[in-house]
Amino acid sequence: TLAGFTSAAAIKIAAGEIGDLVGIKDWDSDFIDVCVDVVTKYNQIRWTDALLGFTCLAILFLLWLLQKISAIRFGLEVQEVGKTPMYYFWRSLWYLGLMRNIVVVWQLLYSIIVFILTMILRLLLLDTSSPGYKL
């Protein structure tokens, strides 16, 4: 059936992305190979990549949840008492949840900018008076 085909495609795509999510190079995208690689390539996991990837997924999930909860709340506010300040509060949280992908992209851009600025600062603070200094 079509539902089984799309579920299988989703599992295959998710299995192929696990390696990138945790920072392992030379990752197989076949589902069985992924299950084997989780155990055999455990020592190759780059924890910073995994932390960033899972943090982004958690933020996406929490913002999705915020959107669902706030949609219910501002719907109840209108039915019960009309458009009060709480209605606009829940409505604004709903918009924030709607922008969840943008928030994660901003987080990634911020991380990249901080990394670049840190590298520039390290280069500026290098001791250039030592005889072995080369850039």
PDB file of C-alpha atoms in Angstrom:
ATOM      1  CA  THR A   1       0.000   0.000   0.000  1.00  0.00           C
ATOM      2  CA  LEU A   2       0.953   3.629  -0.295  1.00  0.00           C
ATOM      3  CA  ALA A   3       1.203   4.114   3.490  1.00  0.00           C
ATOM      4  CA  GLY A   4       3.699   1.255   3.789  1.00  0.00           C
ATOM      5  CA  PHE A   5       5.778   2.611   0.912  1.00  0.00           C
ATOM      6  CA  THR A   6       5.983   6.104   2.410  1.00  0.00           C
ATOM      7  CA  SER A   7       6.791   4.706   5.860  1.00  0.00           C
ATOM      8  CA  ALA A   8       9.606   2.618   4.398  1.00  0.00           C
ATOM      9  CA  ALA A   9      10.940   5.632   2.498  1.00  0.00           C
ATOM     10  CA  ALA A  10      10.862   7.727   5.684  1.00  0.00           C
ATOM     11  CA  ILE A  11      12.759   5.037   7.618  1.00  0.00           C
ATOM     12  CA  LYS A  12      15.369   4.766   4.873  1.00  0.00           C
ATOM     13  CA  ILE A  13      15.865   8.546   4.749  1.00  0.00           C
ATOM     14  CA  ALA A  14      16.087   8.792   8.555  1.00  0.00           C
ATOM     15  CA  ALA A  15      18.581   5.925   8.684  1.00  0.00           C
ATOM     16  CA  GLY A  16      20.723   7.656   6.072  1.00  0.00           C
ATOM     17  CA  GLU A  17      20.791  10.872   8.090  1.00  0.00           C
ATOM     18  CA  ILE A  18      21.817   9.365  11.432  1.00  0.00           C
ATOM     19  CA  GLY A  19      25.488   9.359  10.455  1.00  0.00           C
ATOM     20  CA  ASP A  20      25.427  13.055   9.587  1.00  0.00           C
ATOM     21  CA  LEU A  21      23.500  13.820  12.750  1.00  0.00           C
ATOM     22  CA  VAL A  22      26.176  12.343  15.008  1.00  0.00           C
ATOM     23  CA  GLY A  23      29.172  13.284  12.824  1.00  0.00           C
ATOM     24  CA  ILE A  24      30.336   9.853  11.662  1.00  0.00           C
ATOM     25  CA  LYS A  25      32.045   9.762   8.282  1.00  0.00           C
ATOM     26  CA  ASP A  26      31.654   6.824   5.872  1.00  0.00           C
ATOM     27  CA  TRP A  27      28.129   6.031   7.045  1.00  0.00           C
ATOM     28  CA  ASP A  28      26.022   3.454   5.204  1.00  0.00           C
ATOM     29  CA  SER A  29      22.442   4.417   4.423  1.00  0.00           C
ATOM     30  CA  ASP A  30      21.007   0.885   4.408  1.00  0.00           C
ATOM     31  CA  PHE A  31      18.872   0.288   7.500  1.00  0.00           C
ATOM     32  CA  ILE A  32      20.562  -2.963   8.555  1.00  0.00           C
ATOM     33  CA  ASP A  33      24.017  -1.454   8.026  1.00  0.00           C
ATOM     34  CA  VAL A  34      23.013   1.564  10.102  1.00  0.00           C
ATOM     35  CA  CYS A  35      22.031  -0.686  13.002  1.00  0.00           C
ATOM     36  CA  VAL A  36      25.401  -2.455  12.754  1.00  0.00           C
ATOM     37  CA  ASP A  37      27.327   0.834  12.366  1.00  0.00           C
ATOM     38  CA  VAL A  38      25.765   2.298  15.509  1.00  0.00           C
ATOM     39  CA  VAL A  39      27.579  -0.405  17.481  1.00  0.00           C
ATOM     40  CA  THR A  40      30.784  -0.774  15.449  1.00  0.00           C
ATOM     41  CA  LYS A  41      31.507   2.925  14.798  1.00  0.00           C
ATOM     42  CA  TYR A  42      30.522   4.144  18.255  1.00  0.00           C
ATOM     43  CA  ASN A  43      34.028   5.472  18.909  1.00  0.00           C
ATOM     44  CA  GLN A  44      33.886   7.676  15.782  1.00  0.00           C
ATOM     45  CA  ILE A  45      30.960   9.780  17.013  1.00  0.00           C
ATOM     46  CA  ARG A  46      31.852  13.464  17.206  1.00  0.00           C
ATOM     47  CA  TRP A  47      30.046  14.530  20.351  1.00  0.00           C
ATOM     48  CA  THR A  48      29.919  18.208  19.403  1.00  0.00           C
ATOM     49  CA  ASP A  49      28.100  17.376  16.165  1.00  0.00           C
ATOM     50  CA  ALA A  50      25.770  15.011  17.979  1.00  0.00           C
ATOM     51  CA  LEU A  51      25.033  17.597  20.671  1.00  0.00           C
ATOM     52  CA  LEU A  52      24.281  20.278  18.088  1.00  0.00           C
ATOM     53  CA  GLY A  53      22.113  17.927  16.017  1.00  0.00           C
ATOM     54  CA  PHE A  54      20.054  16.636  18.930  1.00  0.00           C
ATOM     55  CA  THR A  55      19.722  20.149  20.383  1.00  0.00           C
ATOM     56  CA  CYS A  56      18.294  21.367  17.078  1.00  0.00           C
ATOM     57  CA  LEU A  57      15.879  18.430  16.995  1.00  0.00           C
ATOM     58  CA  ALA A  58      14.789  19.132  20.573  1.00  0.00           C
ATOM     59  CA  ILE A  59      14.207  22.807  19.799  1.00  0.00           C
ATOM     60  CA  LEU A  60      12.192  21.885  16.713  1.00  0.00           C
ATOM     61  CA  PHE A  61      10.058  19.485  18.747  1.00  0.00           C
ATOM     62  CA  LEU A  62       9.495  21.957  21.583  1.00  0.00           C
ATOM     63  CA  LEU A  63       8.520  24.728  19.169  1.00  0.00           C
ATOM     64  CA  TRP A  64       6.142  22.349  17.386  1.00  0.00           C
ATOM     65  CA  LEU A  65       4.624  21.478  20.758  1.00  0.00           C
ATOM     66  CA  LEU A  66       4.389  25.172  21.634  1.00  0.00           C
ATOM     67  CA  GLN A  67       2.521  25.806  18.392  1.00  0.00           C
ATOM     68  CA  LYS A  68       0.011  23.027  19.090  1.00  0.00           C
ATOM     69  CA  ILE A  69      -0.615  24.065  22.709  1.00  0.00           C
ATOM     70  CA  SER A  70      -0.924  27.761  21.881  1.00  0.00           C
ATOM     71  CA  ALA A  71      -3.331  27.026  19.002  1.00  0.00           C
ATOM     72  CA  ILE A  72      -5.631  25.248  21.449  1.00  0.00           C
ATOM     73  CA  ARG A  73      -5.274  27.997  24.066  1.00  0.00           C
ATOM     74  CA  PHE A  74      -5.989  30.974  21.805  1.00  0.00           C
ATOM     75  CA  GLY A  75      -8.939  29.103  20.336  1.00  0.00           C
ATOM     76  CA  LEU A  76     -10.347  28.650  23.847  1.00  0.00           C
ATOM     77  CA  GLU A  77      -9.684  32.296  24.732  1.00  0.00           C
ATOM     78  CA  VAL A  78     -11.788  33.505  21.800  1.00  0.00           C
ATOM     79  CA  GLN A  79     -14.638  31.124  22.622  1.00  0.00           C
ATOM     80  CA  GLU A  80     -14.710  31.943  26.342  1.00  0.00           C
ATOM     81  CA  VAL A  81     -14.100  35.674  26.669  1.00  0.00           C
ATOM     82  CA  GLY A  82     -13.214  37.143  23.279  1.00  0.00           C
ATOM     83  CA  LYS A  83      -9.978  38.759  22.215  1.00  0.00           C
ATOM     84  CA  THR A  84      -8.297  39.583  25.515  1.00  0.00           C
ATOM     85  CA  PRO A  85      -4.573  40.260  26.057  1.00  0.00           C
ATOM     86  CA  MET A  86      -4.131  36.540  26.782  1.00  0.00           C
ATOM     87  CA  TYR A  87      -5.525  35.788  23.330  1.00  0.00           C
ATOM     88  CA  TYR A  88      -2.757  37.888  21.768  1.00  0.00           C
ATOM     89  CA  PHE A  89      -0.159  36.273  24.039  1.00  0.00           C
ATOM     90  CA  TRP A  90      -1.128  32.768  22.924  1.00  0.00           C
ATOM     91  CA  ARG A  91      -1.414  33.924  19.318  1.00  0.00           C
ATOM     92  CA  SER A  92       2.136  35.319  19.401  1.00  0.00           C
ATOM     93  CA  LEU A  93       3.420  32.034  20.861  1.00  0.00           C
ATOM     94  CA  TRP A  94       1.642  30.255  18.019  1.00  0.00           C
ATOM     95  CA  TYR A  95       3.543  32.416  15.502  1.00  0.00           C
ATOM     96  CA  LEU A  96       6.808  31.655  17.306  1.00  0.00           C
ATOM     97  CA  GLY A  97       6.060  27.938  17.023  1.00  0.00           C
ATOM     98  CA  LEU A  98       5.254  28.443  13.358  1.00  0.00           C
ATOM     99  CA  MET A  99       8.718  29.949  12.835  1.00  0.00           C
ATOM    100  CA  ARG A 100      10.484  26.939  14.343  1.00  0.00           C
ATOM    101  CA  ASN A 101      12.669  26.199  11.312  1.00  0.00           C
ATOM    102  CA  ILE A 102      13.839  29.798  11.157  1.00  0.00           C
ATOM    103  CA  VAL A 103      14.754  29.703  14.851  1.00  0.00           C
ATOM    104  CA  VAL A 104      16.957  26.636  14.321  1.00  0.00           C
ATOM    105  CA  VAL A 105      18.638  28.235  11.284  1.00  0.00           C
ATOM    106  CA  TRP A 106      19.324  31.327  13.403  1.00  0.00           C
ATOM    107  CA  GLN A 107      20.853  29.103  16.068  1.00  0.00           C
ATOM    108  CA  LEU A 108      23.117  27.458  13.492  1.00  0.00           C
ATOM    109  CA  LEU A 109      24.131  30.812  11.995  1.00  0.00           C
ATOM    110  CA  TYR A 110      24.879  32.135  15.471  1.00  0.00           C
ATOM    111  CA  SER A 111      27.074  29.091  16.173  1.00  0.00           C
ATOM    112  CA  ILE A 112      28.975  29.609  12.910  1.00  0.00           C
ATOM    113  CA  ILE A 113      29.480  33.324  13.601  1.00  0.00           C
ATOM    114  CA  VAL A 114      30.758  32.615  17.126  1.00  0.00           C
ATOM    115  CA  PHE A 115      33.124  29.960  15.763  1.00  0.00           C
ATOM    116  CA  ILE A 116      34.526  32.341  13.112  1.00  0.00           C
ATOM    117  CA  LEU A 117      34.930  35.171  15.609  1.00  0.00           C
ATOM    118  CA  THR A 118      36.695  32.830  18.032  1.00  0.00           C
ATOM    119  CA  MET A 119      39.132  31.741  15.323  1.00  0.00           C
ATOM    120  CA  ILE A 120      39.808  35.374  14.342  1.00  0.00           C
ATOM    121  CA  LEU A 121      40.389  36.283  17.980  1.00  0.00           C
ATOM    122  CA  ARG A 122      42.828  33.385  18.375  1.00  0.00           C
ATOM    123  CA  LEU A 123      44.741  34.548  15.308  1.00  0.00           C
ATOM    124  CA  LEU A 124      44.899  38.111  16.625  1.00  0.00           C
ATOM    125  CA  LEU A 125      46.144  36.958  20.023  1.00  0.00           C
ATOM    126  CA  LEU A 126      48.907  34.737  18.611  1.00  0.00           C
ATOM    127  CA  ASP A 127      52.387  35.751  19.627  1.00  0.00           C
ATOM    128  CA  THR A 128      53.935  36.911  16.337  1.00  0.00           C
ATOM    129  CA  SER A 129      57.310  37.733  17.890  1.00  0.00           C
ATOM    130  CA  SER A 130      58.419  34.114  18.186  1.00  0.00           C
ATOM    131  CA  PRO A 131      60.883  32.968  15.485  1.00  0.00           C
ATOM    132  CA  GLY A 132      58.839  29.918  14.481  1.00  0.00           C
ATOM    133  CA  TYR A 133      55.658  31.877  13.777  1.00  0.00           C
ATOM    134  CA  LYS A 134      54.159  31.269  10.325  1.00  0.00           C
ATOM    135  CA  LEU A 135      50.614  31.829   9.184  1.00  0.00           C
TER     136      LEU A 135
END
